[in-house]
XYZ file of C-alpha atoms in Angstrom:
334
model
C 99.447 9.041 37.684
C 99.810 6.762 40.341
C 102.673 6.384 42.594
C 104.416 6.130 46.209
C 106.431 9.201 45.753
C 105.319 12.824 45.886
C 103.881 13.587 43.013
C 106.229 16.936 42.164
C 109.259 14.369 42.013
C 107.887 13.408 38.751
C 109.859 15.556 36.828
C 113.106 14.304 38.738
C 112.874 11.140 38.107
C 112.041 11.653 34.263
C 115.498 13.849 34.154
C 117.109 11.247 36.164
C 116.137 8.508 33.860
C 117.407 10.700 30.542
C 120.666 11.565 32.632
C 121.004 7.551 32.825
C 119.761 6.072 30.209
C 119.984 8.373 27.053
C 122.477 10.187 24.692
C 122.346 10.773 20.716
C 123.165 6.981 20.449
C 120.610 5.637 22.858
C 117.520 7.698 21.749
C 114.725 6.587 24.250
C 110.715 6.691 23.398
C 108.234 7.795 25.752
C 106.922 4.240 26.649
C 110.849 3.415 27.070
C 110.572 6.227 29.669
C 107.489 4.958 31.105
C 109.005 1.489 31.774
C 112.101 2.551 32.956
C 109.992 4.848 35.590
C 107.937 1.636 36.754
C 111.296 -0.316 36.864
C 113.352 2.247 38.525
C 111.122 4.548 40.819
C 108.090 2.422 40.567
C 106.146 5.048 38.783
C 103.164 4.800 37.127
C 102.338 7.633 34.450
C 100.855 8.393 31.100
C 102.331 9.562 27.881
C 100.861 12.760 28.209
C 102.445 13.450 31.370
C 105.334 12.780 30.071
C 105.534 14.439 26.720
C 104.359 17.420 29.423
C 106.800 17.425 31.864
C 109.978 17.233 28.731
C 108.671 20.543 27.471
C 108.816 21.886 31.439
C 112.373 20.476 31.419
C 113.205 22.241 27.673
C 111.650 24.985 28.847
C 113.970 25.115 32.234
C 117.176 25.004 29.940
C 117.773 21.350 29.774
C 119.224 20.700 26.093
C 116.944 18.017 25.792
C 116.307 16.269 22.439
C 112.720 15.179 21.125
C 112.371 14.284 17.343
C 110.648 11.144 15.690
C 113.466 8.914 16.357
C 112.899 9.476 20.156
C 114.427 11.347 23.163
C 117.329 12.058 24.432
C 119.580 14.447 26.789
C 121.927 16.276 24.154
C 124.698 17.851 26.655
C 125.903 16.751 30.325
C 128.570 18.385 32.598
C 131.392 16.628 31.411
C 131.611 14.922 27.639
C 133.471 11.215 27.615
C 136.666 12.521 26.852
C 137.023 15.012 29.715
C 136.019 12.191 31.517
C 138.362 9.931 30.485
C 140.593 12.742 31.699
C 139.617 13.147 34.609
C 139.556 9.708 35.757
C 143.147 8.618 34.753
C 144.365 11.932 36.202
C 143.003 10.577 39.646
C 144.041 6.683 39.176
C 147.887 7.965 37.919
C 147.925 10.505 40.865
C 150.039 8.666 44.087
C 148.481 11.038 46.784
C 145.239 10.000 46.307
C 144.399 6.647 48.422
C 142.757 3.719 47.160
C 139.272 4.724 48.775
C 139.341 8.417 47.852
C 140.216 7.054 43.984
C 137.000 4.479 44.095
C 135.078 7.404 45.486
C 136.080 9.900 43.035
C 136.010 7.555 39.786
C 132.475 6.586 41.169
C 131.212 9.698 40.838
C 132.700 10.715 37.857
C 131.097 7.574 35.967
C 128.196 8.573 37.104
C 128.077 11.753 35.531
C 128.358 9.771 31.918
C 125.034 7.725 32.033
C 124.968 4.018 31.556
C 126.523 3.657 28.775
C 129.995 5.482 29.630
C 130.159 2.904 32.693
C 130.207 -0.184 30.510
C 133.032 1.831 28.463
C 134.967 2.850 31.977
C 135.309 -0.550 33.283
C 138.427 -1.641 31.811
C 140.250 1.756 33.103
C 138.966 1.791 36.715
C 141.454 -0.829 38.362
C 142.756 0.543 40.917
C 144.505 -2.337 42.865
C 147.101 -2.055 39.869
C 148.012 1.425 40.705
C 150.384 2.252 43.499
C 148.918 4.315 45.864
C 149.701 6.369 49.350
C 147.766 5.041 52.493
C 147.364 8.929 54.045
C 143.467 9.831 53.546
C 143.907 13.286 54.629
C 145.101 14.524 51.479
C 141.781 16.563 49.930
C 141.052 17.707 54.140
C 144.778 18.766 53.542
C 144.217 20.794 50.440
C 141.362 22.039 52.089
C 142.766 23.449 54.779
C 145.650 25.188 52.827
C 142.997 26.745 50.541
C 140.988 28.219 54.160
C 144.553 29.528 54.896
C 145.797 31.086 52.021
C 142.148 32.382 51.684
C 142.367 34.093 55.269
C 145.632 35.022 54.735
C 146.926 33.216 58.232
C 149.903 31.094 58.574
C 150.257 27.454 59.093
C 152.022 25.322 60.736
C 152.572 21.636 59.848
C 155.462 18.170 60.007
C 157.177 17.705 57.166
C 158.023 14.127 56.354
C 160.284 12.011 54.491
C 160.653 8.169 53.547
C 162.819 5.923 55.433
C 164.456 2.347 54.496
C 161.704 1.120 55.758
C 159.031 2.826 53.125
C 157.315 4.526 56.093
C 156.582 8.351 56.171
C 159.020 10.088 59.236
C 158.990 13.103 60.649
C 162.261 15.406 59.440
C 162.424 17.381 63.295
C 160.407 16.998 65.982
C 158.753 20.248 66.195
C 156.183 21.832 63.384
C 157.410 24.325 61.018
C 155.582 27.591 60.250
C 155.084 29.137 56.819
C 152.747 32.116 55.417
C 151.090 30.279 52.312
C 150.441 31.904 49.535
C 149.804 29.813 46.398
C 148.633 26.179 45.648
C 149.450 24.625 42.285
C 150.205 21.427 40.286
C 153.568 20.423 39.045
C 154.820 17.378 37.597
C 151.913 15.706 39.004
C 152.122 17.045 42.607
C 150.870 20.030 44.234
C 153.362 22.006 45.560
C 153.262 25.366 48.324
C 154.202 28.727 47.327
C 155.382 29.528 50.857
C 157.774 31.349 53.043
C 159.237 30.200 56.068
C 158.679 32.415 59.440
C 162.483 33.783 60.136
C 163.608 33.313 56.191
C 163.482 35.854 53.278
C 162.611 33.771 50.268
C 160.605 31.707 48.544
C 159.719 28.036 49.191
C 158.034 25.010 47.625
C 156.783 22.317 49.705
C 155.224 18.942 48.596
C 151.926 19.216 49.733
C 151.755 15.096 50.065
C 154.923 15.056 52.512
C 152.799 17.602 55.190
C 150.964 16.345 58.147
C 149.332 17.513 61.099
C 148.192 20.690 59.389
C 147.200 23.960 61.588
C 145.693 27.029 60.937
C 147.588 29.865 63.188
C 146.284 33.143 64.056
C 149.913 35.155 62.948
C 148.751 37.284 59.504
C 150.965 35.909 56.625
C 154.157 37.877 55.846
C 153.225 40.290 52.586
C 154.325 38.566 49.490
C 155.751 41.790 48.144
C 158.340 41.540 50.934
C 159.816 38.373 50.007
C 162.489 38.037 47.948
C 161.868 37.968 44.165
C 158.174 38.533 44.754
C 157.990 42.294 44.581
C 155.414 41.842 42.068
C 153.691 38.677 43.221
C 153.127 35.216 41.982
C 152.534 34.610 38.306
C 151.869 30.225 38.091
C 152.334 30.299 34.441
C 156.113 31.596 34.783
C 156.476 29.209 37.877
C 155.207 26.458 35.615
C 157.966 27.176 32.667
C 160.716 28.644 34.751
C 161.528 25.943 37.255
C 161.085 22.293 35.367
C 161.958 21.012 39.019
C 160.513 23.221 42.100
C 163.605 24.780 43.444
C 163.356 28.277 44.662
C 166.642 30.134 43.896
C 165.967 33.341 41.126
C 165.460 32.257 37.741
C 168.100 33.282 35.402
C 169.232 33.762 31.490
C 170.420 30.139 30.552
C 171.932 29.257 27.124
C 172.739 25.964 25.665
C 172.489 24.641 22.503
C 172.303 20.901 21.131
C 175.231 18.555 20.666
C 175.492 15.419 18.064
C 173.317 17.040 15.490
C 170.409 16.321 18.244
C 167.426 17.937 16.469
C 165.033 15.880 19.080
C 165.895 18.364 21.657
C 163.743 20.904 20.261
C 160.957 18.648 21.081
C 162.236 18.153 24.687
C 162.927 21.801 25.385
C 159.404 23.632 24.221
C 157.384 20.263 26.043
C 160.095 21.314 29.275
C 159.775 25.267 29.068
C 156.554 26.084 26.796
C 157.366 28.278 23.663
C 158.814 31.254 25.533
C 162.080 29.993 24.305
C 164.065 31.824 21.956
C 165.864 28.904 19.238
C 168.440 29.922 16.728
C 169.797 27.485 14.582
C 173.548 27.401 14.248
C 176.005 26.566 11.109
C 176.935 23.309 12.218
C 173.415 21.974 12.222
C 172.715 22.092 16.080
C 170.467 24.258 17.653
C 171.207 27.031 20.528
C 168.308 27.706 23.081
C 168.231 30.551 25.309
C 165.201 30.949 28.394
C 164.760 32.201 31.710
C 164.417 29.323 34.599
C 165.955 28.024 38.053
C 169.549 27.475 37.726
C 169.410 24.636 40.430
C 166.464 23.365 38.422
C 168.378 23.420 35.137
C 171.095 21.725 36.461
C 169.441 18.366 37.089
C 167.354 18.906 33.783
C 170.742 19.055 31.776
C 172.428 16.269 33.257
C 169.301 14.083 32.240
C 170.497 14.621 28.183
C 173.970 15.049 29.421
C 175.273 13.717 25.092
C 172.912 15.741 23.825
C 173.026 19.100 25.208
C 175.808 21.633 26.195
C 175.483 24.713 28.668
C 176.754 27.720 27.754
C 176.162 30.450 30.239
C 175.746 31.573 32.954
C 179.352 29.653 33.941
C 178.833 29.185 37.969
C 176.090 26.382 36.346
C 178.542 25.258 33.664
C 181.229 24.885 36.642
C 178.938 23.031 38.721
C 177.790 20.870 35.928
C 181.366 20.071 35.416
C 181.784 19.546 38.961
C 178.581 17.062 38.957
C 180.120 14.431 35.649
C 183.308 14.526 37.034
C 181.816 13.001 40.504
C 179.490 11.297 38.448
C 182.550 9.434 36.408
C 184.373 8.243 39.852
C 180.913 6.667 40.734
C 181.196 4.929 37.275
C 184.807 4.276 37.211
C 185.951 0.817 36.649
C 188.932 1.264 39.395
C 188.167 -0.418 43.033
């Protein structure tokens, strides 16, 4: 074998060029390999040394393929599909600037071989998606995660979009919370927090914080704060409060007006299947679930003809309260 490199890179590259070049559709023989070797790393080999190092690579764990119809790598990380995820979660998510996304989708092409970036191209435009301009989003996360992990508070601005589509600060000085969880919702991650001097719990847009430090105060113990006597479940967060407000979840009960049968639909993708659904004489539906009443509020006003609250009645007051201001908005009188 003859070539520039160290000769115990030989094996590397061969993986490399199956990781590249090869799947179950793109079967590769061994003088395929060989060229691509020359072409690539400028490698010079025979077949034997080859056909040897595959069966060091097999032998290592690598699901890699050899039958008469050639060679292949069987299995990567990631298969096209979770890909394909992964990518247009990153391109559809706001927070994440334009060079971060190129980065990102870069890499994650790259972990499909040739052949998935010819299929990527027509997804990976990111000029056509809207994006924020603030880079420190992941060295945000990151520093969160150190937090919560340490169990130390932060302290941070919170900002807020003025008329002129720029980020301001809400007060001058920082705020201070003891973090506790991080999590996705409605494609943002939100805070699990509580504020220094307050008793409950708060969720803060992790995209609207800046300025982000790490303080030496020990977080306040979750079991302290109210409604958190038994911690932080993220699955219950995720189907009790549709919208992140923090007030205690409570029994709600509405059912479907107009014969609305599509609600049912709306409701489980809304809530999950924790949802208890009786259907009624009439041919409507009644729902009845834990969640935010603040929450619920703005939910219900979004199918305002097609749903009616039943209990509890300080949200069917309020939701009264809420058309009848919404009606003078609407009202034809000057």
């Amino acid at each position: 074998m003859e070539t520039f490199e160290p000769k115990k890179l030989f094996i590397l590259r061969i993986l490399q060029v199956l990781f590249e070049f090869s799947d179950c559709d793109h079967k590769l023989r061994q003088g395929d390999i060989i060229s691509l070797l020359k072409v690539q790393y400028d490698i010079e080999c025979e077949r034997k040394a080859v056909a040897r190092n595959i069966d060091f690579l097999q032998q290592a764990g690598y699901d890699i393929v050899s039958d008469s119809d050639g060679i292949y790598l069987a299995s990567r990380k990631f298969s096209p599909g979770e890909l394909r995820l992964l990518i247009d979660s990153v391109l559809s998510n706001r927070n994440v600037c334009k060079a971060h996304t190129k980065e990102i989708i870069d890499k994650l092409t790259a972990e499909g071989g040739k052949y998935f970036k010819s299929y990527a191209k027509h997804i990976t435009n990111v000029d056509d998606w809207q994006k924020d301009e603030n880079c420190d989003y992941f060295y945000n996360i990151e520093l969160v995660c150190e937090a919560i992990d340490e169990q130390k508070q932060i302290a941070f601005f919170y900002n807020y979009f003025d008329a002129d589509k720029r980020k301001r600060k809400s007060k001058p000085q920082k705020s201070s919370v003891s973090p506790y969880r991080l999590f996705l919702k409605n494609g943002r991650y939100y805070l699990a927090c509580n504020y220094v001097g307050h008793d409950n719990l708060a969720f803060i847009r992790l995209d609207r914080m800046s300025d982000i430090d790490i303080l030496q105060e020990p977080v306040r113990k979750l079991e302290t704060v109210e409604n958190c006597e038994s911690g932080i479940s993220l699955g219950k967060l995720d189907s009790r409060f549709p919208f992140m407000y923090a007030d205690k979840p409570e029994r709600i009960v509405f059912e479907t007006a107009n014969y609305a049968t599509h609600m049912i639909d709306n409701v489980i993708d809304s809530f999950g299947r924790n949802v208890d659904i009786t259907e009624m004489n009439d041919g409507n539906y009644k729902f009845s679930l834990t969640a935010s009443p603040s929450a619920m509020r703005f939910w219900l006003l979004q199918y305002g003809k097609y749903v009616k609250l039943l209990s509890p009645q300080s949200l069917v007051e309020q939701i009264r309260d809420d058309i009848a201001e919404m009606k003078k908005l609407y009202s034809e009188e000057k």
